[in-house]
Tab-separated table of C-alpha atoms in Angstrom:
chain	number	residue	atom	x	y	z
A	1	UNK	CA	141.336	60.283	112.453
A	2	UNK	CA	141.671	64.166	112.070
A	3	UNK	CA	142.507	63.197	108.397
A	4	UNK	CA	139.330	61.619	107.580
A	5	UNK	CA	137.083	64.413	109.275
A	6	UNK	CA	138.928	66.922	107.296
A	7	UNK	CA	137.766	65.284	103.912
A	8	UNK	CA	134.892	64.015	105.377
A	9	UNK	CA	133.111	67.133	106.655
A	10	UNK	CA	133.025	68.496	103.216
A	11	UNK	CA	131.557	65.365	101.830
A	12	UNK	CA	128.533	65.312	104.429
A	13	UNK	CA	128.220	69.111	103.490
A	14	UNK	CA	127.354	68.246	100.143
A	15	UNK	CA	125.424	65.552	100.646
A	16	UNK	CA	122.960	67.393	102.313
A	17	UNK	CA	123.085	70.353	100.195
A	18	UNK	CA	122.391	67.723	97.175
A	19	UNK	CA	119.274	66.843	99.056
A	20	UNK	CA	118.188	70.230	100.026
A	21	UNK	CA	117.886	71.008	96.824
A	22	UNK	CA	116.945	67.412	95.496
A	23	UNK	CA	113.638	67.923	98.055
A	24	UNK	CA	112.674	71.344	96.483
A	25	UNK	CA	113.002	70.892	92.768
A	26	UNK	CA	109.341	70.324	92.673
A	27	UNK	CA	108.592	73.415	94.058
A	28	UNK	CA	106.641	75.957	92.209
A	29	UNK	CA	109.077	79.386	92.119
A	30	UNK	CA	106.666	81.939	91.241
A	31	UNK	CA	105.059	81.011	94.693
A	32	UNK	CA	105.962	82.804	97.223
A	33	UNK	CA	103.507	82.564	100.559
A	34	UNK	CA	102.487	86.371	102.399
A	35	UNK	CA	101.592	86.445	105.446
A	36	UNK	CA	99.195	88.953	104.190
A	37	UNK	CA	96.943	86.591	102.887
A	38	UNK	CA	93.972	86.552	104.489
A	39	UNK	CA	94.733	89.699	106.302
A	40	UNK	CA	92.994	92.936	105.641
A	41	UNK	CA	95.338	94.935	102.958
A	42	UNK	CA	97.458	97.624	105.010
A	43	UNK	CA	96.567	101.058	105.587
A	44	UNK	CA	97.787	103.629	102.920
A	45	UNK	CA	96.863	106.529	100.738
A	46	UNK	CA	98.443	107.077	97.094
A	47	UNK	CA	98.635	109.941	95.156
A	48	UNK	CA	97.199	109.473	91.530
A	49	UNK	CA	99.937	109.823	88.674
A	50	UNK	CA	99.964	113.338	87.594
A	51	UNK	CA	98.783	114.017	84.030
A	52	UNK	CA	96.834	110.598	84.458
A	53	UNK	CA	93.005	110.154	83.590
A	54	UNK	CA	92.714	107.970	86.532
A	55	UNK	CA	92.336	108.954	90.323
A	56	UNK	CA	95.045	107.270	93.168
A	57	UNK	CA	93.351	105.207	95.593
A	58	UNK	CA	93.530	104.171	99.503
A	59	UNK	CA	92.995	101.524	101.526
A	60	UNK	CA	89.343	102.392	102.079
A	61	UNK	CA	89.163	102.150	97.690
A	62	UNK	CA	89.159	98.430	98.414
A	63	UNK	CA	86.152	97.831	99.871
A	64	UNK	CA	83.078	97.156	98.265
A	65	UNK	CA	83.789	95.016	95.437
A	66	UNK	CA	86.617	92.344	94.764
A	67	UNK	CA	89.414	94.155	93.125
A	68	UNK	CA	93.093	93.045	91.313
A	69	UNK	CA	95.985	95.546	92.725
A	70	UNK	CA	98.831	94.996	90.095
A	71	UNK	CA	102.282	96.494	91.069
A	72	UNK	CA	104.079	97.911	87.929
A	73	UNK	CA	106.923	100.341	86.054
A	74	UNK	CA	107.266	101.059	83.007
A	75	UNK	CA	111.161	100.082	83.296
A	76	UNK	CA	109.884	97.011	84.052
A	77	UNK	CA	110.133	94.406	80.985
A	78	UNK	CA	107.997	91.881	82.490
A	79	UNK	CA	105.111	93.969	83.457
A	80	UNK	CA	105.294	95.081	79.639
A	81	UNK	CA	105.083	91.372	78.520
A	82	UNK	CA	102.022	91.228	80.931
A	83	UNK	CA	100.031	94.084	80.180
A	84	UNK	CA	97.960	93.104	77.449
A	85	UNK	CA	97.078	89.661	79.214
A	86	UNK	CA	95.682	92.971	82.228
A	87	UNK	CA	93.786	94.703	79.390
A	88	UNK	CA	92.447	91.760	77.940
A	89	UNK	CA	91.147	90.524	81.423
A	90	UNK	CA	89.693	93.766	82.444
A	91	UNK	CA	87.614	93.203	78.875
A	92	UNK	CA	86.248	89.775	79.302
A	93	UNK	CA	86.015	89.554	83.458
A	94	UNK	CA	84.862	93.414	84.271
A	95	UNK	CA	86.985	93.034	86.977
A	96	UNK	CA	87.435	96.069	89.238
A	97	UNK	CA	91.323	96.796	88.448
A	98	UNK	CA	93.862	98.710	90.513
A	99	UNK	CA	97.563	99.309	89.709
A	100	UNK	CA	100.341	100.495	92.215
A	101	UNK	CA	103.125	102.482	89.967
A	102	UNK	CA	106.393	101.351	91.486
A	103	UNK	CA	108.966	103.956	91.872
A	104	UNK	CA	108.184	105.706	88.311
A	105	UNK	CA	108.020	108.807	87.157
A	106	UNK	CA	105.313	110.199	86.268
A	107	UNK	CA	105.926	110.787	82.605
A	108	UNK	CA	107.718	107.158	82.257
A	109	UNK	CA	103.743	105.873	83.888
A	110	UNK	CA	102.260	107.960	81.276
A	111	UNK	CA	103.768	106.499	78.580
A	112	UNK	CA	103.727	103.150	79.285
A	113	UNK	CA	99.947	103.284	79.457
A	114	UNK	CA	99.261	105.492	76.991
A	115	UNK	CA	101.669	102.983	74.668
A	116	UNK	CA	99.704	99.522	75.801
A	117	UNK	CA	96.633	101.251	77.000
A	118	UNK	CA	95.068	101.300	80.571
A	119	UNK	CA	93.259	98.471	82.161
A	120	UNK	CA	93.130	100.639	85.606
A	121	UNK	CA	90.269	102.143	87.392
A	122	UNK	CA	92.687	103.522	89.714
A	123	UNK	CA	96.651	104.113	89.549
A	124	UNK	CA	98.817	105.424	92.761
A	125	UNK	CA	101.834	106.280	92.594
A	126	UNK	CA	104.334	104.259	94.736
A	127	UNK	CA	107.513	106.496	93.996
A	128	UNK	CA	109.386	105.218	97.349
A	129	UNK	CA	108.041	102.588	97.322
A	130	UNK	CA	106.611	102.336	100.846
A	131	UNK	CA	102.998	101.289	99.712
A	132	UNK	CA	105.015	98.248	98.306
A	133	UNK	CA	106.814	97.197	101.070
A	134	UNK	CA	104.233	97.477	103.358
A	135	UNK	CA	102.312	94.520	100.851
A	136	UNK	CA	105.122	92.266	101.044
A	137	UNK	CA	106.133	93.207	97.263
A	138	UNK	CA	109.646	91.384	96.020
A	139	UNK	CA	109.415	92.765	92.936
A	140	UNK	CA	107.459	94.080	89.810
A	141	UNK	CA	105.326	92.630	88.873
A	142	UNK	CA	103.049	91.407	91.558
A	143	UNK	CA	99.244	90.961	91.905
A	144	UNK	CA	97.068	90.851	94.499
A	145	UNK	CA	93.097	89.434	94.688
A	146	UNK	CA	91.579	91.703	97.303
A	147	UNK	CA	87.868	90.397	98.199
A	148	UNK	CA	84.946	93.218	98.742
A	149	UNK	CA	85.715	93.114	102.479
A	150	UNK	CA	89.379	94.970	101.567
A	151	UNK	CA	90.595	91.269	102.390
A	152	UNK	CA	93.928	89.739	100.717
A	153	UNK	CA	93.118	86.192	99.354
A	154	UNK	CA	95.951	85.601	96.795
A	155	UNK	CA	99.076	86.998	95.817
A	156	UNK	CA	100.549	85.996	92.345
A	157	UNK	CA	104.778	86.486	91.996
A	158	UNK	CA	105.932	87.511	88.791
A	159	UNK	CA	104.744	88.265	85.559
A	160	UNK	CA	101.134	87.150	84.759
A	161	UNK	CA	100.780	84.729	82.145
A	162	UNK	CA	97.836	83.100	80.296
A	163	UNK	CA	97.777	79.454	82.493
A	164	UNK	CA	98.578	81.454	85.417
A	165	UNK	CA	95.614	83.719	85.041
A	166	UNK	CA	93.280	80.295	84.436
A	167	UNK	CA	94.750	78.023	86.538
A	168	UNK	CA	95.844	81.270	89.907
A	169	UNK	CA	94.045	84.451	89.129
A	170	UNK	CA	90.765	83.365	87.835
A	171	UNK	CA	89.690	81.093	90.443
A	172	UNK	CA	91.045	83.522	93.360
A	173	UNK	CA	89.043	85.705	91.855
A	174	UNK	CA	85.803	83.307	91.679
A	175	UNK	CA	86.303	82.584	95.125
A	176	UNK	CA	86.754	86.558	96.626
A	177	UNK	CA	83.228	86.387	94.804
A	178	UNK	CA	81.506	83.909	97.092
């Protein structure tokens, strides 16, 4: 009896870790749920990046109009793949657009926008990154649909791409309109 639970507890193990996984293989990855969706952003003041054309911004910056926060570095190679798909929206939308420079410094920031250009009304600089935390950020880069009332309404994981600015991005950003 003891013989068969020692092989067989193993076996049941697996079994259900098979269907663990077997149930979430449909799932999308680059989803991730906040609880700070639908919540007003959190309060916080960042510095703008030294040497930077562009002011930092606050929680207060938010209101009025919808705005994008994206969370970038320029060690980040993701967020370098992405940044032309940020200029190019900025271009066609007019979208008010905010970036959050994640643990950077200053010169690196600098750089990296004066290399690919700069989509941002506003860049603060995140260098400890407590700003971050406090929005739930993973990991750069993330973006964030923040609707005229300084209101969260979507939250995009990962590296923007063309179908996930159509299909994600665009319509959050339709519906922080309304």
């Amino acid at each position: 009896m003891i013989r068969y639970m020692l092989f067989g507890l193993p076996l049941i193990a697996l079994v259900a870790l098979v269907a663990v996984f077997a149930l979430s293989i449909d799932r999308d990855p680059g989803l991730v749920r906040s609880v700070l969706i639908d919540r007003p952003a959190p309060a916080f003041a960042m510095a703008e990046v030294p040497g930077l054309s562009v002011p930092g911004f606050d929680t207060a910056a938010l209101k009025g109009e919808v705005t994008v926060v994206n969370v970038f570095a320029s060690w980040c190679i993701p967020c370098r793949d992405e940044h032309p798909l940020l200029v190019e929206l900025r271009e066609v939308t007019g979208v008010r657009l905010f970036g959050i420079n994640q643990s950077d410094a200053p010169e690196n920031a600098r750089a990296f926008l004066a290399e690919l250009g700069n989509p941002y009304d506003a860049v603060g600089t995140d260098r400890d990154r407590r700003v971050s935390i406090d929005w739930g950020v993973y990991g750069v880069p993330e973006t964030f649909v923040v609707d005229a009332r300084g209101t969260i309404t979507f939250k995009h994981v990962g590296p923007l791409t063309p179908a996930a600015i159509e299909d994600g991005l665009l319509p959050a950003i339709a519906a922080a309109q309304d």
